[in-house]
Amino acid sequence: MPNNHYHHLVFGDDALDRQRRNGSYVAYGRQLERGDDGPQALTDRELLMITRADQFCLATVTPQGWPYLQYRSGPAGFVQHDPATGRLGFIDVPGNNQFVTLGNLADDDRLAMFFVDYPRRVRLKVFGRGTVRETEDRRVIEIAVEAYDWNCQRSIIPRFDREYLKQLGEAYQKVAAEREAELQAEIDRLRARVAELEG
């Protein structure tokens, strides 16, 4: 039975009423009919998506209760996973010095991360609790994961960056070279057979 912690975190009474009226309660709301399973551990599938990402959106909660959304990016793999603790983390690079995210986390540690893989048309929401760890040379935001949910592909418009297109081109060239070698071997075999029959 799948972990239902995400459902307990996000579904309120109005959402459940709408699910009942629209026929989606069995898929979603019914998960609340049993007690909360507690925090979800990330599996290899989620970790593959997260640790390959070069961007994501980070949401925190302001002291006034408003959602605050920021875009974060870096080289692929800039969000890392610590297998010993199960935590995610990334270096918080200096921005415009408003420090809204840091202030929000100091007041309320709840956050959400939203990852999208545009070429493959998949997206992943991660809910967690953030801690800011600062040293003299850098600042790291660590996330204790509470829950996650994979979203459907609908509405994701595929986008392809240069690196992805380069990888596709290299994969195509490799397959084409292998196929060419196979065909050449078949031609050589048939030529040898013809020469054998003629000789």
mmCIF file of C-alpha atoms in Angstrom:
data_model
loop_
_atom_site.group_PDB
_atom_site.id
_atom_site.type_symbol
_atom_site.label_atom_id
_atom_site.label_comp_id
_atom_site.label_asym_id
_atom_site.label_seq_id
_atom_site.Cartn_x
_atom_site.Cartn_y
_atom_site.Cartn_z
ATOM 1 C CA MET A 1 0.000 0.000 0.000
ATOM 2 C CA PRO A 2 1.503 3.374 -0.972
ATOM 3 C CA ASN A 3 2.538 5.876 1.682
ATOM 4 C CA ASN A 4 -0.260 8.395 2.299
ATOM 5 C CA HIS A 5 1.662 11.165 4.082
ATOM 6 C CA TYR A 6 1.475 13.468 1.037
ATOM 7 C CA HIS A 7 -2.321 13.116 0.997
ATOM 8 C CA HIS A 8 -2.538 14.018 4.686
ATOM 9 C CA LEU A 9 -0.415 17.114 4.075
ATOM 10 C CA VAL A 10 -2.298 18.536 1.093
ATOM 11 C CA PHE A 11 -5.966 17.490 1.034
ATOM 12 C CA GLY A 12 -8.435 19.617 2.968
ATOM 13 C CA ASP A 13 -12.203 19.243 3.311
ATOM 14 C CA ASP A 14 -13.023 21.292 0.212
ATOM 15 C CA ALA A 15 -10.581 19.318 -1.950
ATOM 16 C CA LEU A 16 -12.090 16.062 -0.692
ATOM 17 C CA ASP A 17 -15.641 17.271 -1.432
ATOM 18 C CA ARG A 18 -14.612 18.206 -4.961
ATOM 19 C CA GLN A 19 -12.919 14.820 -5.439
ATOM 20 C CA ARG A 20 -16.139 13.072 -4.391
ATOM 21 C CA ARG A 21 -18.199 15.143 -6.839
ATOM 22 C CA ASN A 22 -15.737 14.634 -9.691
ATOM 23 C CA GLY A 23 -15.011 10.933 -9.204
ATOM 24 C CA SER A 24 -11.357 11.186 -8.164
ATOM 25 C CA TYR A 25 -11.846 10.478 -4.457
ATOM 26 C CA VAL A 26 -11.057 6.763 -4.851
ATOM 27 C CA ALA A 27 -7.671 7.603 -6.374
ATOM 28 C CA TYR A 28 -6.779 10.356 -3.900
ATOM 29 C CA GLY A 29 -8.997 11.188 -0.935
ATOM 30 C CA ARG A 30 -9.596 7.589 0.057
ATOM 31 C CA GLN A 31 -5.960 7.511 1.181
ATOM 32 C CA LEU A 32 -7.035 9.596 4.203
ATOM 33 C CA GLU A 33 -9.349 6.857 5.476
ATOM 34 C CA ARG A 34 -6.384 5.349 7.296
ATOM 35 C CA GLY A 35 -3.916 7.001 9.642
ATOM 36 C CA ASP A 36 -0.973 9.027 8.392
ATOM 37 C CA ASP A 37 1.929 6.752 7.394
ATOM 38 C CA GLY A 38 4.442 9.470 8.270
ATOM 39 C CA PRO A 39 7.383 10.803 6.244
ATOM 40 C CA GLN A 40 8.231 9.134 2.939
ATOM 41 C CA ALA A 41 11.752 8.014 2.106
ATOM 42 C CA LEU A 42 12.959 8.919 -1.372
ATOM 43 C CA THR A 43 13.492 5.964 -3.679
ATOM 44 C CA ASP A 44 16.015 5.576 -6.491
ATOM 45 C CA ARG A 45 13.462 6.947 -8.954
ATOM 46 C CA GLU A 46 13.085 10.268 -7.117
ATOM 47 C CA LEU A 47 16.799 10.531 -6.426
ATOM 48 C CA LEU A 48 17.623 10.023 -10.101
ATOM 49 C CA MET A 49 15.337 12.910 -11.053
ATOM 50 C CA ILE A 50 16.551 15.194 -8.258
ATOM 51 C CA THR A 51 20.296 14.579 -8.608
ATOM 52 C CA ARG A 52 20.180 15.028 -12.402
ATOM 53 C CA ALA A 53 18.291 18.321 -12.142
ATOM 54 C CA ASP A 54 19.908 21.611 -13.062
ATOM 55 C CA GLN A 55 16.934 23.679 -11.889
ATOM 56 C CA PHE A 56 13.903 23.636 -9.635
ATOM 57 C CA CYS A 57 11.424 25.992 -7.972
ATOM 58 C CA LEU A 58 11.544 26.428 -4.206
ATOM 59 C CA ALA A 59 8.500 27.531 -2.218
ATOM 60 C CA THR A 60 8.536 28.751 1.380
ATOM 61 C CA VAL A 61 5.930 30.445 3.604
ATOM 62 C CA THR A 62 6.216 34.106 4.611
ATOM 63 C CA PRO A 63 5.523 35.187 8.211
ATOM 64 C CA GLN A 64 2.262 36.651 6.862
ATOM 65 C CA GLY A 65 1.250 33.196 5.585
ATOM 66 C CA TRP A 66 1.828 33.851 1.865
ATOM 67 C CA PRO A 67 3.593 31.406 -0.445
ATOM 68 C CA TYR A 68 6.965 32.642 -1.702
ATOM 69 C CA LEU A 69 8.430 31.053 -4.828
ATOM 70 C CA GLN A 70 12.006 31.186 -6.065
ATOM 71 C CA TYR A 71 13.845 29.642 -9.010
ATOM 72 C CA ARG A 72 17.088 27.826 -8.195
ATOM 73 C CA SER A 73 19.602 26.504 -10.706
ATOM 74 C CA GLY A 74 23.115 25.160 -10.997
ATOM 75 C CA PRO A 75 25.105 22.471 -12.744
ATOM 76 C CA ALA A 76 23.366 19.109 -13.028
ATOM 77 C CA GLY A 77 23.722 17.437 -9.657
ATOM 78 C CA PHE A 78 23.831 20.649 -7.605
ATOM 79 C CA VAL A 79 21.080 19.213 -5.395
ATOM 80 C CA GLN A 80 22.714 16.406 -3.491
ATOM 81 C CA HIS A 81 21.485 13.552 -1.334
ATOM 82 C CA ASP A 82 23.098 12.347 1.874
ATOM 83 C CA PRO A 83 22.405 8.593 2.126
ATOM 84 C CA ALA A 84 23.302 8.586 5.826
ATOM 85 C CA THR A 85 20.592 11.075 6.796
ATOM 86 C CA GLY A 86 18.259 10.860 3.775
ATOM 87 C CA ARG A 87 18.443 14.653 3.525
ATOM 88 C CA LEU A 88 18.715 16.717 0.373
ATOM 89 C CA GLY A 89 20.925 19.778 0.224
ATOM 90 C CA PHE A 90 22.201 22.490 -2.067
ATOM 91 C CA ILE A 91 24.554 25.444 -1.802
ATOM 92 C CA ASP A 92 22.589 28.665 -1.529
ATOM 93 C CA VAL A 93 24.394 31.075 -3.844
ATOM 94 C CA PRO A 94 24.096 34.814 -3.192
ATOM 95 C CA GLY A 95 21.228 36.494 -4.988
ATOM 96 C CA ASN A 96 19.659 39.923 -4.656
ATOM 97 C CA ASN A 97 20.272 40.047 -0.881
ATOM 98 C CA GLN A 98 16.591 40.256 0.077
ATOM 99 C CA PHE A 99 17.024 37.026 2.127
ATOM 100 C CA VAL A 100 13.302 36.273 1.931
ATOM 101 C CA THR A 101 13.724 32.481 1.676
ATOM 102 C CA LEU A 102 16.196 32.436 4.571
ATOM 103 C CA GLY A 103 13.901 34.621 6.672
ATOM 104 C CA ASN A 104 10.934 32.423 5.861
ATOM 105 C CA LEU A 105 12.792 29.261 6.860
ATOM 106 C CA ALA A 106 13.853 30.876 10.135
ATOM 107 C CA ASP A 107 10.180 31.523 10.914
ATOM 108 C CA ASP A 108 8.591 28.378 9.376
ATOM 109 C CA ASP A 109 10.768 25.506 8.157
ATOM 110 C CA ARG A 110 8.178 24.089 5.732
ATOM 111 C CA LEU A 111 9.106 24.178 2.047
ATOM 112 C CA ALA A 112 8.286 22.600 -1.285
ATOM 113 C CA MET A 113 10.547 21.829 -4.224
ATOM 114 C CA PHE A 114 9.174 21.445 -7.735
ATOM 115 C CA PHE A 115 11.322 19.617 -10.299
ATOM 116 C CA VAL A 116 10.471 19.364 -14.001
ATOM 117 C CA ASP A 117 12.243 17.240 -16.606
ATOM 118 C CA TYR A 118 11.012 18.953 -19.763
ATOM 119 C CA PRO A 119 12.377 16.538 -22.393
ATOM 120 C CA ARG A 120 10.866 13.510 -20.621
ATOM 121 C CA ARG A 121 7.740 15.442 -19.551
ATOM 122 C CA VAL A 122 7.811 14.434 -15.871
ATOM 123 C CA ARG A 123 7.524 16.530 -12.738
ATOM 124 C CA LEU A 124 8.066 15.848 -9.071
ATOM 125 C CA LYS A 125 6.880 17.746 -5.982
ATOM 126 C CA VAL A 126 8.887 17.324 -2.776
ATOM 127 C CA PHE A 127 7.667 18.600 0.592
ATOM 128 C CA GLY A 128 10.157 18.994 3.399
ATOM 129 C CA ARG A 129 11.541 20.964 6.285
ATOM 130 C CA GLY A 130 14.486 23.202 5.577
ATOM 131 C CA THR A 131 17.467 24.091 7.718
ATOM 132 C CA VAL A 132 20.023 26.749 6.830
ATOM 133 C CA ARG A 133 23.631 25.883 7.698
ATOM 134 C CA GLU A 134 26.156 28.690 7.325
ATOM 135 C CA THR A 135 29.946 28.644 7.442
ATOM 136 C CA GLU A 136 32.479 31.347 6.619
ATOM 137 C CA ASP A 137 32.666 30.389 2.939
ATOM 138 C CA ARG A 138 29.216 29.097 2.062
ATOM 139 C CA ARG A 139 25.579 28.643 3.008
ATOM 140 C CA VAL A 140 23.748 25.337 2.546
ATOM 141 C CA ILE A 141 20.031 24.634 2.698
ATOM 142 C CA GLU A 142 19.331 21.110 3.920
ATOM 143 C CA ILE A 143 15.945 19.462 3.491
ATOM 144 C CA ALA A 144 14.453 16.703 5.614
ATOM 145 C CA VAL A 145 11.976 15.183 3.171
ATOM 146 C CA GLU A 146 8.407 14.738 4.423
ATOM 147 C CA ALA A 147 6.571 13.619 1.282
ATOM 148 C CA TYR A 148 6.663 13.666 -2.491
ATOM 149 C CA ASP A 149 4.307 13.218 -5.393
ATOM 150 C CA TRP A 150 4.786 12.629 -9.111
ATOM 151 C CA ASN A 151 2.568 14.770 -11.319
ATOM 152 C CA CYS A 152 1.010 13.770 -14.597
ATOM 153 C CA GLN A 153 2.546 14.720 -17.947
ATOM 154 C CA ARG A 154 -0.373 16.854 -19.022
ATOM 155 C CA SER A 155 0.485 20.495 -19.739
ATOM 156 C CA ILE A 156 4.265 19.997 -19.769
ATOM 157 C CA ILE A 157 5.624 21.453 -22.978
ATOM 158 C CA PRO A 158 8.813 19.570 -23.925
ATOM 159 C CA ARG A 159 11.941 21.737 -24.076
ATOM 160 C CA PHE A 160 15.380 20.603 -25.138
ATOM 161 C CA ASP A 161 18.633 22.309 -24.173
ATOM 162 C CA ARG A 162 21.893 22.027 -26.120
ATOM 163 C CA GLU A 163 23.400 19.411 -23.817
ATOM 164 C CA TYR A 164 20.353 17.171 -24.143
ATOM 165 C CA LEU A 165 20.364 17.527 -27.949
ATOM 166 C CA LYS A 166 24.098 16.760 -27.989
ATOM 167 C CA GLN A 167 23.487 13.584 -25.959
ATOM 168 C CA LEU A 168 20.690 12.556 -28.332
ATOM 169 C CA GLY A 169 22.943 13.165 -31.337
ATOM 170 C CA GLU A 170 25.750 11.107 -29.813
ATOM 171 C CA ALA A 171 23.366 8.264 -28.970
ATOM 172 C CA TYR A 172 21.974 8.326 -32.523
ATOM 173 C CA GLN A 173 25.469 8.298 -34.039
ATOM 174 C CA LYS A 174 26.447 5.344 -31.849
ATOM 175 C CA VAL A 175 23.358 3.351 -32.856
ATOM 176 C CA ALA A 176 23.877 4.276 -36.525
ATOM 177 C CA ALA A 177 27.550 3.202 -36.393
ATOM 178 C CA GLU A 178 26.621 -0.113 -34.758
ATOM 179 C CA ARG A 179 23.923 -0.736 -37.367
ATOM 180 C CA GLU A 180 26.324 0.166 -40.171
ATOM 181 C CA ALA A 181 28.869 -2.319 -38.809
ATOM 182 C CA GLU A 182 26.163 -5.020 -38.625
ATOM 183 C CA LEU A 183 25.101 -4.358 -42.225
ATOM 184 C CA GLN A 184 28.709 -4.356 -43.448
ATOM 185 C CA ALA A 185 29.294 -7.690 -41.710
ATOM 186 C CA GLU A 186 26.183 -9.091 -43.415
ATOM 187 C CA ILE A 187 27.366 -7.793 -46.815
ATOM 188 C CA ASP A 188 30.789 -9.360 -46.270
ATOM 189 C CA ARG A 189 29.171 -12.662 -45.272
ATOM 190 C CA LEU A 190 26.928 -12.671 -48.359
ATOM 191 C CA ARG A 191 29.843 -11.780 -50.654
ATOM 192 C CA ALA A 192 31.849 -14.619 -49.210
ATOM 193 C CA ARG A 193 28.914 -16.988 -49.738
ATOM 194 C CA VAL A 194 28.482 -15.833 -53.371
ATOM 195 C CA ALA A 195 32.199 -16.267 -54.005
ATOM 196 C CA GLU A 196 31.992 -19.743 -52.471
ATOM 197 C CA LEU A 197 29.068 -20.702 -54.706
ATOM 198 C CA GLU A 198 30.740 -19.287 -57.834
ATOM 199 C CA GLY A 199 34.084 -20.888 -57.086
#
